[in-house]
Amino acid sequence: MTEEIVVIPGDGIGQEVVPAAVEVLDAVADFEFLEAEAGDHVLESTGEALPKETYDLAADADATLFGAAGESAADVILPLREAVGSFANIRPARAYPGVDALRPETDLVFVRENTEGVYSGIESEIADGVTTLTRVITEDASRRIAEYGFEYADANGYDDVTLAHKANVMRVTDGQFLDAARAVGDERGADYDDALMDALAMHLLLRPEEYGVVICPNLAGDMLSDLAAGLVGGLGLLPSANVGDDNALFEPVHGSAPDIAGEGIANPAATILSAAMLLEHLGYGEEATSVRTAVESVLESGPRTPDLGGSASTEDVTAAIVDEL
Ligand code: NAI
Ligand code: MG
């Protein structure tokens, strides 16, 4: 069976880094690629940032690889995550030999609840100058993200699992999250800690080596993973996965980078590492490992793009990675 991979380059450097990742995927597996459109440039020409055709293709695919959208990002990525039924956002943040990092000992994976919390979209202005936001936390979604997180830690050899929360203040909602996640950990006989998310932000900065998988409610995961990006040397390196029950979408954490778009100097590593997550997800574990090893080797010995202090182009780096493979 040939898996169908929907490829959505999007805007800006998405048009440069996604073809690079497709080249790498092509070097290690035999996929059928279906290219689809989304983003500012489609909005301009059709009035819609995410055409229904693209949504349907992603919903029916074996997996989707997405680059980035520009100003229309929220109108593209939120529905696309929904199209693939994603409930978990996985964001690994690790430092690599050869790359300047604030904390070279960092090897963290944020497993972020992707459907509820303060991102449920329930906001109102109840009176002039008075606004409210409803934070939704359900037992089901909390259990589901905890199960995914503990499973991920086991499968990937992480000993430290931390449940991030603020249940001392948000007693009902994060109380629910924490109770549900602890119950999952206890049923599995797992070792874990929990941590108040504000204090955790400081500890991650000071002693990242004491942490591994961090299971978080939606907003906490968004913020803590960006903090971790700062620890390891920048956005050009951070991949992510949006995982559902039987479909998933993979994307770099970065955006369309209009400041360098079109120059051919975007770092393709984040998107190629996202492609490695795609391979892993589809059961191509060995191929995923080869891709990661090739990326690591090129990060260490070069060529490197300007964001990492080099002067190589996206194409040079991609060619070096494909050579390693
Ligand atoms: P950004 O991630 O696009 O860029 C931030 C900085 O990092 C820029 O200086 C950029 O040049 C650099 N950078 C990012 N990726 C890089 C790479 N692969 N290689 C080298 N340098 C890289 O974030 P920014 O500037 O806040 O947003 C730009 C646009 O992207 C906005 O229109 C925003 O809405 C959109 N965006 C889209 C996202 C998505 O589609 N998921 C996520 C974040 C932003
Ligand atoms: Mg964010």
Coordinates of C-alpha atoms in Angstrom, one line a residue, residues 109-323:
V109 CA 8.9 16.9 24.7
F110 CA 5.8 18.9 25.3
V111 CA 2.6 16.9 25.0
R112 CA -0.1 19.6 24.8
E113 CA -3.8 19.1 24.9
N114 CA -5.0 20.5 21.6
T115 CA -8.8 20.9 21.7
E116 CA -9.9 22.7 24.8
G117 CA -8.8 24.8 27.8
V118 CA -8.7 28.6 27.2
Y119 CA -8.6 28.0 23.4
S120 CA -12.2 26.7 23.3
G121 CA -13.1 30.1 21.8
I122 CA -15.8 30.9 24.4
E123 CA -15.3 34.6 25.0
S124 CA -17.8 37.3 25.6
E125 CA -18.1 41.0 26.3
I126 CA -20.8 40.9 29.0
A127 CA -21.0 44.6 29.6
D128 CA -19.1 47.6 28.3
G129 CA -15.5 47.1 29.4
V130 CA -16.1 43.8 31.0
T131 CA -15.1 40.6 29.1
T132 CA -15.0 36.9 30.1
L133 CA -13.5 33.7 28.9
T134 CA -14.7 30.2 29.7
R135 CA -12.0 27.6 30.2
V136 CA -13.2 24.1 29.3
I137 CA -11.4 21.1 30.8
T138 CA -13.0 17.7 30.5
E139 CA -12.1 14.4 32.2
D140 CA -12.1 12.7 28.8
A141 CA -9.7 15.0 27.1
S142 CA -7.5 15.2 30.1
R143 CA -7.3 11.4 30.3
R144 CA -6.7 11.1 26.6
I145 CA -3.7 13.6 26.6
A146 CA -2.2 11.9 29.7
E147 CA -2.5 8.5 28.1
Y148 CA -0.8 9.8 25.0
G149 CA 1.9 11.5 27.1
F150 CA 2.8 8.5 29.2
E151 CA 2.7 6.2 26.2
Y152 CA 5.0 8.6 24.3
A153 CA 7.5 8.7 27.3
D154 CA 7.6 4.9 27.4
A155 CA 8.0 4.5 23.7
N156 CA 10.7 7.1 23.4
G157 CA 12.8 6.3 26.5
Y158 CA 12.0 9.3 28.7
D159 CA 12.1 8.6 32.4
D160 CA 10.8 11.9 33.6
V161 CA 7.1 12.8 33.1
T162 CA 5.8 16.0 34.6
L163 CA 2.1 17.1 34.7
A164 CA 2.0 20.9 34.3
H165 CA -1.0 22.7 36.0
K166 CA -2.1 25.5 38.2
A167 CA -4.6 23.6 40.3
N168 CA -3.9 25.7 43.4
V169 CA -5.7 28.6 41.7
M170 CA -7.8 27.0 39.0
R171 CA -9.1 24.4 41.5
V172 CA -12.0 23.1 39.5
T173 CA -10.6 23.0 35.9
D174 CA -7.0 22.2 36.6
G175 CA -8.1 20.1 39.5
Q176 CA -10.0 18.0 37.0
F177 CA -7.0 17.9 34.6
L178 CA -4.6 16.9 37.4
D179 CA -6.9 14.2 38.9
A180 CA -7.5 12.7 35.5
A181 CA -3.9 12.7 34.5
R182 CA -2.7 11.3 37.9
A183 CA -5.3 8.6 37.6
V184 CA -3.8 7.6 34.2
G185 CA -0.3 7.6 35.6
D186 CA -1.3 5.5 38.6
E187 CA -3.2 3.0 36.5
R188 CA -0.1 2.5 34.5
G189 CA 2.1 2.3 37.5
A190 CA 4.2 5.1 36.1
D191 CA 6.6 7.4 37.8
Y192 CA 5.7 11.1 37.4
D193 CA 5.7 14.4 39.1
D194 CA 3.4 17.4 38.8
A195 CA 4.4 21.0 38.8
L196 CA 2.8 24.4 39.0
M197 CA 3.2 25.8 35.5
D198 CA 4.7 29.2 36.5
A199 CA 7.4 27.7 38.8
L200 CA 7.9 25.0 36.1
A201 CA 8.8 27.8 33.6
M202 CA 11.6 28.9 35.8
H203 CA 12.8 25.4 36.5
L204 CA 12.9 24.5 32.8
L205 CA 15.1 27.5 32.2
L206 CA 17.5 26.7 35.1
R207 CA 17.6 22.9 35.0
P208 CA 16.1 21.5 31.8
E209 CA 18.1 18.3 32.2
E210 CA 15.8 17.3 35.1
Y211 CA 12.7 17.1 32.8
G212 CA 11.7 14.9 29.9
V213 CA 8.0 14.7 28.8
V214 CA 5.8 17.5 30.0
I215 CA 2.0 16.9 29.7
C216 CA 0.2 20.2 29.6
P217 CA -3.2 21.8 29.2
N218 CA -3.5 23.8 26.0
L219 CA -2.2 27.3 26.8
A220 CA 0.5 26.1 29.2
G221 CA 1.8 23.8 26.5
D222 CA 1.8 26.6 23.9
M223 CA 3.8 28.9 26.2
L224 CA 6.2 26.4 27.8
S225 CA 7.1 24.9 24.4
D226 CA 8.0 28.4 23.1
L227 CA 10.1 28.9 26.2
A228 CA 11.9 25.7 25.4
A229 CA 12.5 26.9 21.8
G230 CA 14.5 29.6 23.3
L231 CA 16.6 27.1 25.3
V232 CA 17.8 25.2 22.2
G233 CA 18.7 27.8 19.7
G234 CA 15.8 28.9 17.7
L235 CA 12.7 28.3 15.6
G236 CA 14.5 26.8 12.6
L237 CA 15.0 23.6 14.6
L238 CA 11.6 22.8 16.1
P239 CA 9.3 20.2 14.6
S240 CA 5.8 19.4 15.8
A241 CA 3.0 16.8 15.3
N242 CA -0.8 17.2 15.6
V243 CA -2.0 13.7 16.3
G244 CA -5.5 12.3 16.2
D245 CA -6.9 8.8 16.5
D246 CA -6.2 7.8 12.9
N247 CA -4.8 10.8 11.1
A248 CA -2.2 13.4 11.9
L249 CA -0.6 16.7 10.6
F250 CA 3.1 17.6 10.9
E251 CA 4.5 21.1 10.8
P252 CA 7.5 23.2 11.8
V253 CA 6.7 25.4 14.9
H254 CA 7.8 28.5 13.0
G255 CA 5.7 30.7 10.7
S256 CA 6.1 32.0 7.2
A257 CA 9.1 34.2 8.0
P258 CA 8.3 37.0 5.6
D259 CA 11.7 38.7 6.5
I260 CA 13.7 36.0 4.7
A261 CA 11.0 34.5 2.3
G262 CA 12.1 34.1 -1.3
E263 CA 15.9 34.4 -0.4
G264 CA 16.4 30.6 -0.4
I265 CA 18.1 30.7 3.0
A266 CA 15.4 29.3 5.4
N267 CA 16.6 26.5 7.6
P268 CA 14.8 23.3 6.5
A269 CA 15.7 21.3 9.6
A270 CA 12.4 22.0 11.5
T271 CA 10.3 20.8 8.6
I272 CA 12.6 17.8 7.8
L273 CA 12.4 16.8 11.5
S274 CA 8.6 17.1 11.3
A275 CA 8.8 14.8 8.3
A276 CA 10.8 12.4 10.5
M277 CA 7.8 12.5 13.0
L278 CA 5.5 11.7 10.1
L279 CA 7.6 8.7 9.2
E280 CA 7.5 7.5 12.8
H281 CA 3.8 8.0 13.0
L282 CA 3.2 5.9 9.9
G283 CA 5.4 3.1 11.2
Y284 CA 8.6 3.9 9.3
G285 CA 10.7 3.9 12.5
E286 CA 14.0 3.0 10.9
E287 CA 13.6 5.6 8.2
A288 CA 12.7 8.2 10.8
T289 CA 15.8 7.4 12.7
S290 CA 18.0 7.7 9.5
V291 CA 16.5 11.1 8.8
R292 CA 17.1 12.4 12.3
T293 CA 20.7 11.0 12.2
A294 CA 21.3 12.7 8.9
V295 CA 19.9 16.0 10.2
E296 CA 22.0 15.8 13.3
S297 CA 25.1 15.1 11.3
V298 CA 24.6 18.1 9.1
L299 CA 23.8 20.3 12.0
E300 CA 27.1 19.3 13.6
S301 CA 29.4 19.5 10.6
G302 CA 27.6 21.9 8.3
P303 CA 26.6 23.3 5.8
R304 CA 24.4 25.6 8.0
T305 CA 21.9 28.3 7.0
P306 CA 22.4 31.9 8.2
D307 CA 20.1 31.5 11.3
L308 CA 22.7 29.1 12.6
G309 CA 25.7 31.3 11.7
G310 CA 26.4 29.7 8.3
S311 CA 26.0 31.0 4.8
A312 CA 24.5 27.9 3.1
S313 CA 21.2 27.9 1.2
T314 CA 18.1 25.8 2.0
E315 CA 19.1 23.7 -1.1
D316 CA 22.7 23.2 0.1
V317 CA 21.5 21.9 3.5
T318 CA 18.8 19.7 2.0
A319 CA 21.3 18.2 -0.5
A320 CA 23.8 17.5 2.4
I321 CA 21.0 15.7 4.3
V322 CA 20.0 13.7 1.3
D323 CA 23.7 12.8 0.7

